[in-house]
Short mmCIF file of C-alpha atoms and ligand atoms in Angstrom, two decimals:
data_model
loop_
_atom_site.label_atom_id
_atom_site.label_comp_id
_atom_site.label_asym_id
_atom_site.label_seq_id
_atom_site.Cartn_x
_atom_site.Cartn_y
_atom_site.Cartn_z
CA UNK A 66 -16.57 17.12 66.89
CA UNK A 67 -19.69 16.01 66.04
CA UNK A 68 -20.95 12.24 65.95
CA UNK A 69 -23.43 11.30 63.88
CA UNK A 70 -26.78 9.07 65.12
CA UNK A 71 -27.11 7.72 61.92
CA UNK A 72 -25.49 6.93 58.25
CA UNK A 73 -24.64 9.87 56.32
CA UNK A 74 -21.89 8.91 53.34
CA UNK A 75 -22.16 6.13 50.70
CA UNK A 76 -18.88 4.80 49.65
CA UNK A 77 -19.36 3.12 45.74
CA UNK A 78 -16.56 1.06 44.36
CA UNK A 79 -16.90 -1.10 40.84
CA UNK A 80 -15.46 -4.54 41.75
CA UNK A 81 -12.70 -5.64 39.03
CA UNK A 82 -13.65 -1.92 37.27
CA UNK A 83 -11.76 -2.88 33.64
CA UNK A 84 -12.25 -6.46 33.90
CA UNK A 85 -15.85 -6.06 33.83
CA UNK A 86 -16.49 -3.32 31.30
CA UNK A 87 -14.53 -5.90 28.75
CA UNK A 88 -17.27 -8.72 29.89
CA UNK A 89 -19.84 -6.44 28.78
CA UNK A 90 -18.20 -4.77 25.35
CA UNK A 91 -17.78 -8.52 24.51
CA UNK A 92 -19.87 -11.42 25.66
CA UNK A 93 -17.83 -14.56 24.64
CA UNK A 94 -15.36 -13.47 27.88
CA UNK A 95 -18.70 -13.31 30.69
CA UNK A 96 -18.08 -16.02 32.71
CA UNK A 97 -14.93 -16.61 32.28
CA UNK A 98 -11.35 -15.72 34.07
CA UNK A 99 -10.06 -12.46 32.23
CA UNK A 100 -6.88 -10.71 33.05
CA UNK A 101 -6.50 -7.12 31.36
CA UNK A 102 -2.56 -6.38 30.05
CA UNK A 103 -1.44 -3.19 29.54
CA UNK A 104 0.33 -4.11 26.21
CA UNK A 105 -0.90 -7.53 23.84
CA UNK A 106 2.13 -9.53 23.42
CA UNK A 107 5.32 -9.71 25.15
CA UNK A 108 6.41 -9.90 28.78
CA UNK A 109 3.74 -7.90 30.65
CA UNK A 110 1.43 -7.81 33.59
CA UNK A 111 -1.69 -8.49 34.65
CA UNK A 112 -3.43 -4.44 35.67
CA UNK A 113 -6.68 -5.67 36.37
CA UNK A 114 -8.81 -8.89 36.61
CA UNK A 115 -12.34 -10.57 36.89
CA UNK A 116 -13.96 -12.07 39.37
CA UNK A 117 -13.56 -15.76 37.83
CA UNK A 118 -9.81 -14.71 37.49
CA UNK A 119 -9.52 -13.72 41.26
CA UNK A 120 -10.72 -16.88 42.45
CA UNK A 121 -8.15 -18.68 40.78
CA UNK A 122 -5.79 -16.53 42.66
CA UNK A 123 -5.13 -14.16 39.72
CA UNK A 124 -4.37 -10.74 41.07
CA UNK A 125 -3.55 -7.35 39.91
CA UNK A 126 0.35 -6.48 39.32
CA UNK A 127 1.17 -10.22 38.97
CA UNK A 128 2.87 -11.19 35.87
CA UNK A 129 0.82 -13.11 33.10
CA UNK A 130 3.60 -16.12 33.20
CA UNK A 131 2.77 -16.44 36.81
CA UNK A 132 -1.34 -15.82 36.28
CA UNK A 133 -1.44 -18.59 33.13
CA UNK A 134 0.61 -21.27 35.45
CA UNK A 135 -2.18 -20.95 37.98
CA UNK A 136 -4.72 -20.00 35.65
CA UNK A 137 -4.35 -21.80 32.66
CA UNK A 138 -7.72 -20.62 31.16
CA UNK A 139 -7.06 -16.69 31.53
CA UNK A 140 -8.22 -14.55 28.57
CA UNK A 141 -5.62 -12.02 28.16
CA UNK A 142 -7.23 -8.36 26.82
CA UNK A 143 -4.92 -5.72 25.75
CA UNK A 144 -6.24 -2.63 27.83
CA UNK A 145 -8.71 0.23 26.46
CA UNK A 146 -8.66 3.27 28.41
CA UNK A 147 -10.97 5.13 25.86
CA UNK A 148 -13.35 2.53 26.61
CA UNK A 149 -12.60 2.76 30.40
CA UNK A 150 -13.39 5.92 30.42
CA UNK A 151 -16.79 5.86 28.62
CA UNK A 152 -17.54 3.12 30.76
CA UNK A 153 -16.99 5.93 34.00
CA UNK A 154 -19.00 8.97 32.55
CA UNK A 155 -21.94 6.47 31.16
CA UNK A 156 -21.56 5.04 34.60
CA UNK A 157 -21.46 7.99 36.64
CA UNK A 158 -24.53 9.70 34.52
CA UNK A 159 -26.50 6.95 35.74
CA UNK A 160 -25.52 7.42 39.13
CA UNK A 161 -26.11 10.40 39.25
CA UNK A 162 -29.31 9.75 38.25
CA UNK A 163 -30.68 8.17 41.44
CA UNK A 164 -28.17 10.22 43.86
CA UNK A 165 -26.22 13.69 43.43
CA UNK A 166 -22.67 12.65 43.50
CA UNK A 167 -20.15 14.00 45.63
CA UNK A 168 -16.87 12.99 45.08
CA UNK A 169 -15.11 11.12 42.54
CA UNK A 170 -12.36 9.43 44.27
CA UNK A 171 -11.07 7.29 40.77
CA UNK A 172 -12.26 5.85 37.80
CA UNK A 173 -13.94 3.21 39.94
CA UNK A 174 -14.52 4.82 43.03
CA UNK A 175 -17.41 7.50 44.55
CA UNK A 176 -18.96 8.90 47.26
CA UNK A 177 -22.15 10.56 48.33
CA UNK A 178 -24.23 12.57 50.87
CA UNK A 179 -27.33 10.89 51.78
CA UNK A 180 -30.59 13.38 52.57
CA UNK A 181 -32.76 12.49 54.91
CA UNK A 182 -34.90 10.04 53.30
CA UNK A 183 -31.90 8.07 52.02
CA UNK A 184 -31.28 7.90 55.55
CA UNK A 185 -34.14 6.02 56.10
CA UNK A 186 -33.79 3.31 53.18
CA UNK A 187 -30.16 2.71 52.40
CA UNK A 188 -31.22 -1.07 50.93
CA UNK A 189 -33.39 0.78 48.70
CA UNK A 190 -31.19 3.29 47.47
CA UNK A 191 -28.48 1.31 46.95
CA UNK A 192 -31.17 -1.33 45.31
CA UNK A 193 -32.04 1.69 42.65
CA UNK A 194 -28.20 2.50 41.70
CA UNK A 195 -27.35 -1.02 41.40
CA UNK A 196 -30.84 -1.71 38.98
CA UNK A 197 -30.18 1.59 36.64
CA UNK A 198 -26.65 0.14 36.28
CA UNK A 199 -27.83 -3.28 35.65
CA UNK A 200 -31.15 -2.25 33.12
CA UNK A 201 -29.00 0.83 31.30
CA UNK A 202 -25.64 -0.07 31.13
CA UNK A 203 -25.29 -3.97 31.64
CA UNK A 204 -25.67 -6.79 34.23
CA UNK A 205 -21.72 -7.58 34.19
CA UNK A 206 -20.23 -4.72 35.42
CA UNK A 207 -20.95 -4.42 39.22
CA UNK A 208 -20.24 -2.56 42.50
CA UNK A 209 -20.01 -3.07 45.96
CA UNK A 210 -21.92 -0.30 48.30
CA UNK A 211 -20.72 0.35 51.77
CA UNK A 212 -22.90 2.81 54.14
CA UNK A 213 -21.50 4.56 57.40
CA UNK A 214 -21.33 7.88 59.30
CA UNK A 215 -18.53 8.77 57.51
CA UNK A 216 -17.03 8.48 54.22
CA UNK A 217 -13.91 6.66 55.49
CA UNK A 218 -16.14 3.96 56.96
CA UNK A 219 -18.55 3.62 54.59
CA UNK A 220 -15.20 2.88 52.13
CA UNK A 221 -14.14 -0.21 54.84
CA UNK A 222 -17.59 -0.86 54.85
CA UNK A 223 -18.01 -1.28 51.23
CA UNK A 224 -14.34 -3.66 50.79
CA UNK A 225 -15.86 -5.93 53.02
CA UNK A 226 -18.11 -7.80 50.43
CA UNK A 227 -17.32 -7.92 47.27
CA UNK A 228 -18.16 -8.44 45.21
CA UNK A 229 -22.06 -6.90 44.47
CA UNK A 230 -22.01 -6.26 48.07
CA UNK A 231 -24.13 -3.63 49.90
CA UNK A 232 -22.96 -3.07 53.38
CA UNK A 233 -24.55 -0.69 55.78
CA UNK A 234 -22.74 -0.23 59.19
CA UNK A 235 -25.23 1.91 61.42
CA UNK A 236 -23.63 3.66 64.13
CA UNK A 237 -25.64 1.87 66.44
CA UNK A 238 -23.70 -1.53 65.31
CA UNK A 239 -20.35 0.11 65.59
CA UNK A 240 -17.62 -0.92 66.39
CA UNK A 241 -18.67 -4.66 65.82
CA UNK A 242 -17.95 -5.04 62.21
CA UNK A 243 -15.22 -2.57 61.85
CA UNK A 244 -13.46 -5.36 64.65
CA UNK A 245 -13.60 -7.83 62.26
CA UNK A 246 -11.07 -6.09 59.19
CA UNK A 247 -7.85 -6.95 59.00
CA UNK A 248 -5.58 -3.72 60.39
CA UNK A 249 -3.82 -3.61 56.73
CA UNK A 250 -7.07 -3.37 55.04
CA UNK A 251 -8.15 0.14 56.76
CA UNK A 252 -7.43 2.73 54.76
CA UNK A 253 -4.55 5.06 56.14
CA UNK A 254 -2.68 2.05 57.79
CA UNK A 255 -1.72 -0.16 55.23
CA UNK A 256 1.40 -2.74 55.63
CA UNK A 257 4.04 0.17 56.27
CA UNK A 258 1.87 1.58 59.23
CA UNK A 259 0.54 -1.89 60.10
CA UNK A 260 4.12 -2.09 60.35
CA UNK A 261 5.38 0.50 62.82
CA UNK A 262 2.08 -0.16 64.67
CA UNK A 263 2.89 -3.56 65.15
CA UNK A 264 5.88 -2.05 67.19
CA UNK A 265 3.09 -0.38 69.53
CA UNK A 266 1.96 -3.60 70.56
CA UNK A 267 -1.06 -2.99 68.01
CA UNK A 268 -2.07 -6.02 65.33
CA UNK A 269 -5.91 -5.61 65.05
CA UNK A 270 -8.06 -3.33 64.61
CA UNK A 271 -9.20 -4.21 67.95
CA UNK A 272 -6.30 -2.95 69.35
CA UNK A 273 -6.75 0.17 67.11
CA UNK A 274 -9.72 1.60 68.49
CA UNK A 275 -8.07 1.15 72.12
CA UNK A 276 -5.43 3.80 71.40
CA UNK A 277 -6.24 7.06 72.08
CA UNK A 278 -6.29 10.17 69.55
CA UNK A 279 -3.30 11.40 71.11
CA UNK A 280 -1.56 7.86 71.46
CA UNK A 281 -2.36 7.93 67.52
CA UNK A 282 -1.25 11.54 66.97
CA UNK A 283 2.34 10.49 68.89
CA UNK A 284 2.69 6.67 66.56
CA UNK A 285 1.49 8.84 63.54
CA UNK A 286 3.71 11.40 64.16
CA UNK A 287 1.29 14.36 62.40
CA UNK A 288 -2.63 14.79 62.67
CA UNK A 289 -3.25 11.94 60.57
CA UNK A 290 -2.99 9.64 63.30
CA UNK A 291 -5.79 12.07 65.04
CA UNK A 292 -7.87 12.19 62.53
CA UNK A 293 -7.89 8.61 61.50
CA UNK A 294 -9.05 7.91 65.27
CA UNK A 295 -11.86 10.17 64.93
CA UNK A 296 -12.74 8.46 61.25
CA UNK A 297 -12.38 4.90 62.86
CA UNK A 298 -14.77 5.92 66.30
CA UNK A 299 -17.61 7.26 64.04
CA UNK A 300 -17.04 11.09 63.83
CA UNK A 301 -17.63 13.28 60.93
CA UNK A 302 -14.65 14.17 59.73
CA UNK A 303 -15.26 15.25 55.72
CA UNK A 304 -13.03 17.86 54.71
CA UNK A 305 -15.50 20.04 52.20
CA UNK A 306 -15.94 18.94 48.18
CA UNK A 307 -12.23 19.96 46.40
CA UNK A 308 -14.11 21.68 43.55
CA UNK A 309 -11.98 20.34 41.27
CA UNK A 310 -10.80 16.89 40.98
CA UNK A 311 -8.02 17.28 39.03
CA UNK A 312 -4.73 18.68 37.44
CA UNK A 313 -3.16 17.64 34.43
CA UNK A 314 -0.88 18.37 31.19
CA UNK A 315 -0.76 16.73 28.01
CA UNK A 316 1.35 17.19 24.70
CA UNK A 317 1.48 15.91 21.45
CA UNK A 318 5.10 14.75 20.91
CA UNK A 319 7.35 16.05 17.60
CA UNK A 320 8.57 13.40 15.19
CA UNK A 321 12.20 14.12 16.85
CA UNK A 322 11.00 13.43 20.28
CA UNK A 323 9.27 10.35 20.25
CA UNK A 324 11.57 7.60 21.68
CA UNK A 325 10.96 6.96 25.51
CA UNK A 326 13.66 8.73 26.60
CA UNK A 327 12.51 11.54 25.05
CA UNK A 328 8.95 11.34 26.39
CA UNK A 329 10.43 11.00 29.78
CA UNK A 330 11.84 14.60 29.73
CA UNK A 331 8.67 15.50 28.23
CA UNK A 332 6.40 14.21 31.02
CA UNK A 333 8.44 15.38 34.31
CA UNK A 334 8.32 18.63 32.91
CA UNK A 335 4.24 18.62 32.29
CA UNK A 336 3.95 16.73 35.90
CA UNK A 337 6.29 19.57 37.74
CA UNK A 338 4.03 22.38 35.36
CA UNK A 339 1.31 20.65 37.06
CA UNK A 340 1.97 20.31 40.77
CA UNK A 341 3.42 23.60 40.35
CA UNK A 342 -0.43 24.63 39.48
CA UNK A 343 -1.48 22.11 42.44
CA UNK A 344 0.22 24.03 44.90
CA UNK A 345 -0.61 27.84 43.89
CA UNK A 346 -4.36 26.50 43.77
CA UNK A 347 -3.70 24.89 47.59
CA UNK A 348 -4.14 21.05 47.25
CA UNK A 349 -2.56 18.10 47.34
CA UNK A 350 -2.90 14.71 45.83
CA UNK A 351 -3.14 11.24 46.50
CA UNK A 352 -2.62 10.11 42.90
CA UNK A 353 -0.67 10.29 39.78
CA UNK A 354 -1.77 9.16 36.60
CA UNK A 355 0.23 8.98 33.45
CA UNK A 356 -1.03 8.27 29.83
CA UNK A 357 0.84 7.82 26.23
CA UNK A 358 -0.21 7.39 22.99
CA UNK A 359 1.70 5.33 20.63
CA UNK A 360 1.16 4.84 16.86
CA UNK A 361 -0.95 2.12 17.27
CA UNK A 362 -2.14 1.67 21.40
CA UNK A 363 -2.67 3.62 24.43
CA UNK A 364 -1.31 3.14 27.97
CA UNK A 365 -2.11 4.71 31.19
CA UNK A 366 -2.08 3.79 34.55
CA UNK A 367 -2.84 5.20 38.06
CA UNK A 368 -0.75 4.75 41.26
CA UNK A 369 -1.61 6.02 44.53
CA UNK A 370 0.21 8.42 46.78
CA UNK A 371 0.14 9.42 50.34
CA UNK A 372 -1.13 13.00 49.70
CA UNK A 373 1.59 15.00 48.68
CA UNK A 374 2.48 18.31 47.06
CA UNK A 375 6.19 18.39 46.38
CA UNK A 376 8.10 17.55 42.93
CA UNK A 377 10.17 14.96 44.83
CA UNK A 378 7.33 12.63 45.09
CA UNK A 379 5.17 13.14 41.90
CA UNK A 380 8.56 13.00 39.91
CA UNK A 381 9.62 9.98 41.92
CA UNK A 382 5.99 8.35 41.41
CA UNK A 383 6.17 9.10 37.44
CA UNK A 384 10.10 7.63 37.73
CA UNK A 385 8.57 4.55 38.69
CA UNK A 386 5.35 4.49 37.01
CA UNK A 387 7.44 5.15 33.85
CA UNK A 388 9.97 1.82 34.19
CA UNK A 389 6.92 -0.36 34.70
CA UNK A 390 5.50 0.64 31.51
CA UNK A 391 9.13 0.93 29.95
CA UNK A 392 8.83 -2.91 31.01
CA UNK A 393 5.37 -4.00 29.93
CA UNK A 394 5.94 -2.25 26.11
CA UNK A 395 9.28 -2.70 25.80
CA UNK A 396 11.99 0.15 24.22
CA UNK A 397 11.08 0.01 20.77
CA UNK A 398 7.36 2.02 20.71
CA UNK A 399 7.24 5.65 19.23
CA UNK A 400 5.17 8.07 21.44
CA UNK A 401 2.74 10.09 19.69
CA UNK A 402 1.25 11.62 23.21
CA UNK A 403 2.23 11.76 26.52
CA UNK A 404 0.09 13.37 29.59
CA UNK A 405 0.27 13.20 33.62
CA UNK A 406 -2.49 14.01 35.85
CA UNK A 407 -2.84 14.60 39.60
CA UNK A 408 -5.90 13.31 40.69
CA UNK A 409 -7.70 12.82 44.48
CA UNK A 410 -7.41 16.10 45.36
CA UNK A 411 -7.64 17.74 48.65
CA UNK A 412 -7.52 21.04 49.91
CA UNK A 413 -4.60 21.79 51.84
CA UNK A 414 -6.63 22.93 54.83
CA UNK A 415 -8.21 19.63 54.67
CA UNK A 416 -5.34 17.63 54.34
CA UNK A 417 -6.16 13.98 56.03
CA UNK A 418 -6.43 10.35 56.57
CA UNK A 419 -4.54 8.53 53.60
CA UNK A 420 -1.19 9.93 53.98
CA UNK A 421 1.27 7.00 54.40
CA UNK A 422 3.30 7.62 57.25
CA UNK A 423 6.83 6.74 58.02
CA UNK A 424 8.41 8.68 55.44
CA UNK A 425 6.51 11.97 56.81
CA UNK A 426 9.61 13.44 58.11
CA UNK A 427 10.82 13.81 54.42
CA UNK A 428 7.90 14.54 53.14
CA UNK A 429 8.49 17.86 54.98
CA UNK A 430 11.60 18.61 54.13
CA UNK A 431 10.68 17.86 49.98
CA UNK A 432 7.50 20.14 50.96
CA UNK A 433 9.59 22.60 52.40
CA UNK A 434 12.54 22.58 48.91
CA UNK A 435 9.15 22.79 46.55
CA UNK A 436 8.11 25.57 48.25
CA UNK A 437 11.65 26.91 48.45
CA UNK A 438 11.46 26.43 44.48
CA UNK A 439 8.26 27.70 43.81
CA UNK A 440 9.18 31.02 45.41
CA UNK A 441 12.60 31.43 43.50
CA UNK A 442 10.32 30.86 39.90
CA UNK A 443 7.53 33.01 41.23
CA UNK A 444 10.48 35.90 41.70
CA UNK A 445 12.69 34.89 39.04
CA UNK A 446 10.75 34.03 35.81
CA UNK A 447 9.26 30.10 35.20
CA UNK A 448 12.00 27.85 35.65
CA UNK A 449 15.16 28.78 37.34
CA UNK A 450 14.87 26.10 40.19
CA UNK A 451 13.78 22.54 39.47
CA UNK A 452 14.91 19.03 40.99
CA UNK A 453 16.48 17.33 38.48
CA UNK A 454 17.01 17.54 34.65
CA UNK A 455 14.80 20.91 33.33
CA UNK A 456 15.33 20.72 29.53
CA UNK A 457 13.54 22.85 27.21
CA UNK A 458 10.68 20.91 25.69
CA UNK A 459 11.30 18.80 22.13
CA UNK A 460 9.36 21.17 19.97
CA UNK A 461 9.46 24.86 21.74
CA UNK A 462 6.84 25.44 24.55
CA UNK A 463 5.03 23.52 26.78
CA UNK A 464 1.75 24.56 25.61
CA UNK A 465 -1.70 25.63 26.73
CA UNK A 466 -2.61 23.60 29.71
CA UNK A 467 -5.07 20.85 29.57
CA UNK A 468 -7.12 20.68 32.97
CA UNK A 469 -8.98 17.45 32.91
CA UNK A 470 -12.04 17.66 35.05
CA UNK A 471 -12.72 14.88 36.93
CA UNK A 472 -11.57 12.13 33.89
CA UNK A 473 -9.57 12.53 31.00
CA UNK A 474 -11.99 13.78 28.24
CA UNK A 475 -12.18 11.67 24.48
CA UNK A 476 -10.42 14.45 22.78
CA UNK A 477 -6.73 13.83 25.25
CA UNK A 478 -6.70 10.29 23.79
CA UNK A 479 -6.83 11.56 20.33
MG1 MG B 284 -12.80 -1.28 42.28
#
């Protein structure tokens, strides 16, 4: 495999990404600690937060009876994913602008190719994305840059100063600062691996880069484990551009179908529509995100996955995804809209580095029953194998299918 002499991948992220688009919509809350709620009112949690909020301790998922007591200032701000998403494409144009983008990993999250001469001046490139951000979209929302031979380290790169940071790890420095993140922090270990690795005798990164590939083949128990040792030593490992970045359904719900319960049938059967349409294209998917509508509000959130392909874990995902916001809006709201979308694609051929590990043996098996499925509808007409509850959709058929490229567009929130 080839090792590169010098940077190749840029690795963007936006530091406290909805946290800092609401500091520049509204400049009474710049400067101060704001927390970002899914719902206003109510017993809810904190989804994302500012930097004046983190350094009271604040952090994501925690609940806002827990963030006030430490935070007693905290501006609470009911979420706006319309705006969110604006934010992203007026963001991304910009981007854009000064480098060709080639990946969109999230709605805060990118990565690039650098030519030749970006080679040469990584300060300065990352300089001229940071100033068309700051001069034509606002000085509050940020991002922290990381530059490496690959894509995975230029990501570890990037976490490592946040936030505003610009961090470029030549291959010539390597592995000095990669020594000095903490194991959980690389991505494709986290605390599960950091876990089962600590049961190898490994607990730093240090001890990481001893193994070799085929000690990390054996402890991942797949090619991950490879893979990640080849991402980790400097190799280039990028699987190709997905093409698409995205799968996703979305319906407008009858009057007779609006309580959450009723949505909830709704949505498993647009998420299984869509992996279905995952899998017959060849990816998989390292996230899931869901959105509703209600009379008067949105909600949507994103959770990560190891990258998977089978119902099991996209339905289990949307199972949970669904009881946190079940918990944050409480029973009572009427669902206008519901929509899922599977997002961080990668070609199955390509499949790589963020799977999450110890539960690979059933990820198999679930692989193995979706395929099992997938053939029996494929032979037998749509839906004559599904796991779990298949009821026929409130209000007749599913509907045309709604592929989101890259983000959501304006007229799915409508
Ligand atoms: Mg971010």
């Amino acid at each position: 495999m080839r090792k590169p002499a010098t940077i190749e991948h840029l690795y963007l992220d936006f530091d406290g990404f909805f946290a800092s688009v609401e500091q520049q919509r509204d400049p009474r809350l710049r400067g101060r600690p704001v927390g970002v709620v899914p719902y206003e009112g109510g017993r809810t949690c904190i989804i994302a937060c500012s930097k004046e909020a983190k350094a009271y301790g604040v952090k994501n998922v925690m609940m806002v009876d827990e963030a006030r007591r430490i935070c007693r200032d905290l501006v609470l701000v009911p979420q706006k994913p319309d705006l969110y998403r604006r934010a992203h494409n007026a963001l991304l144009a910009e981007i854009a602008s000064v480098i060709p983008i080639d990946t969109v990993k999230s709605i805060d999250e990118l990565a690039c190719t650098l030519d030749e001469s970006q080679r040469s001046d990584p300060s300065g490139l990352a300089m001229r994305i940071k100033r068309t951000i700051r001069y034509n979209i606002g000085a509050t929302i940020t991002c922290s840059i990381g530059f490496a031979a690959n894509r995975h380290l230029a990501k570890i790169a990037g976490g490592t100063q946040k936030p505003d940071g610009l961090t470029i790890w030549h291959p010539h420095l390597m592995p000095g600062p990669l020594l000095k993140v903490p194991l959980e922090d690389i991505p494709g270990v986290g605390r599960r691996m950091a876990k089962r690795l600590a049961g190898h005798r490994v607990s730093t990164t240090g001890h990481l880069l001893e193994l070799a590939p085929k000690q990390m083949r054996a402890i991942w128990r797949n090619v991950t484990g490879e893979r990640l040792w080849y991402a980790l030593h400097g190799y280039a490992i990028e699987s190709p551009a997905s093409g698409r970045a995205m799968f996703g359904h979305a319906r407008v719900l009858p009057p007779d179908a609006r309580s959450l319960d009723a949505a909830y049938q709704v949505a498993r059967l647009l998420l299984t529509k869509a992996a279905r349409r995952m899998r017959r294209a060849d990816y998989y998917c390292s996230g899931l995100m869901l959105w509703l509508r209600f009379y008067d509000d949105d909600w949507s959130t994103m959770q990560r996955l190891p990258q998977v392909n089978d119902d099991q874990a996209v339905l289990a995902a949307l199972a949970t995804m669904w009881e946190q916001m079940r918990a944050a809006v409480g029973p009572k709201v009427r669902v206008m809209r519901v929509g899922v979308t599977l997002c961080d694609l990668t070609p199955a051929t390509a499949r790589q580095l963020d799977m999450l590990l110890n539960d690979d043996h059933d990820r198999q098996k679930w692989e193995a029953v979706g395929a099992a499925i997938d053939g029996l509808n494929a032979r037998f007409g749509r839906t004559v194998a599904s796991l779990g509850p298949w009821l026929p959709p409130a209000g007749g058929n599913v509907g045309g299918k709604i592929s989101f490229t890259r983000i959501p567009a304006a007229e799915d929130f409508q």
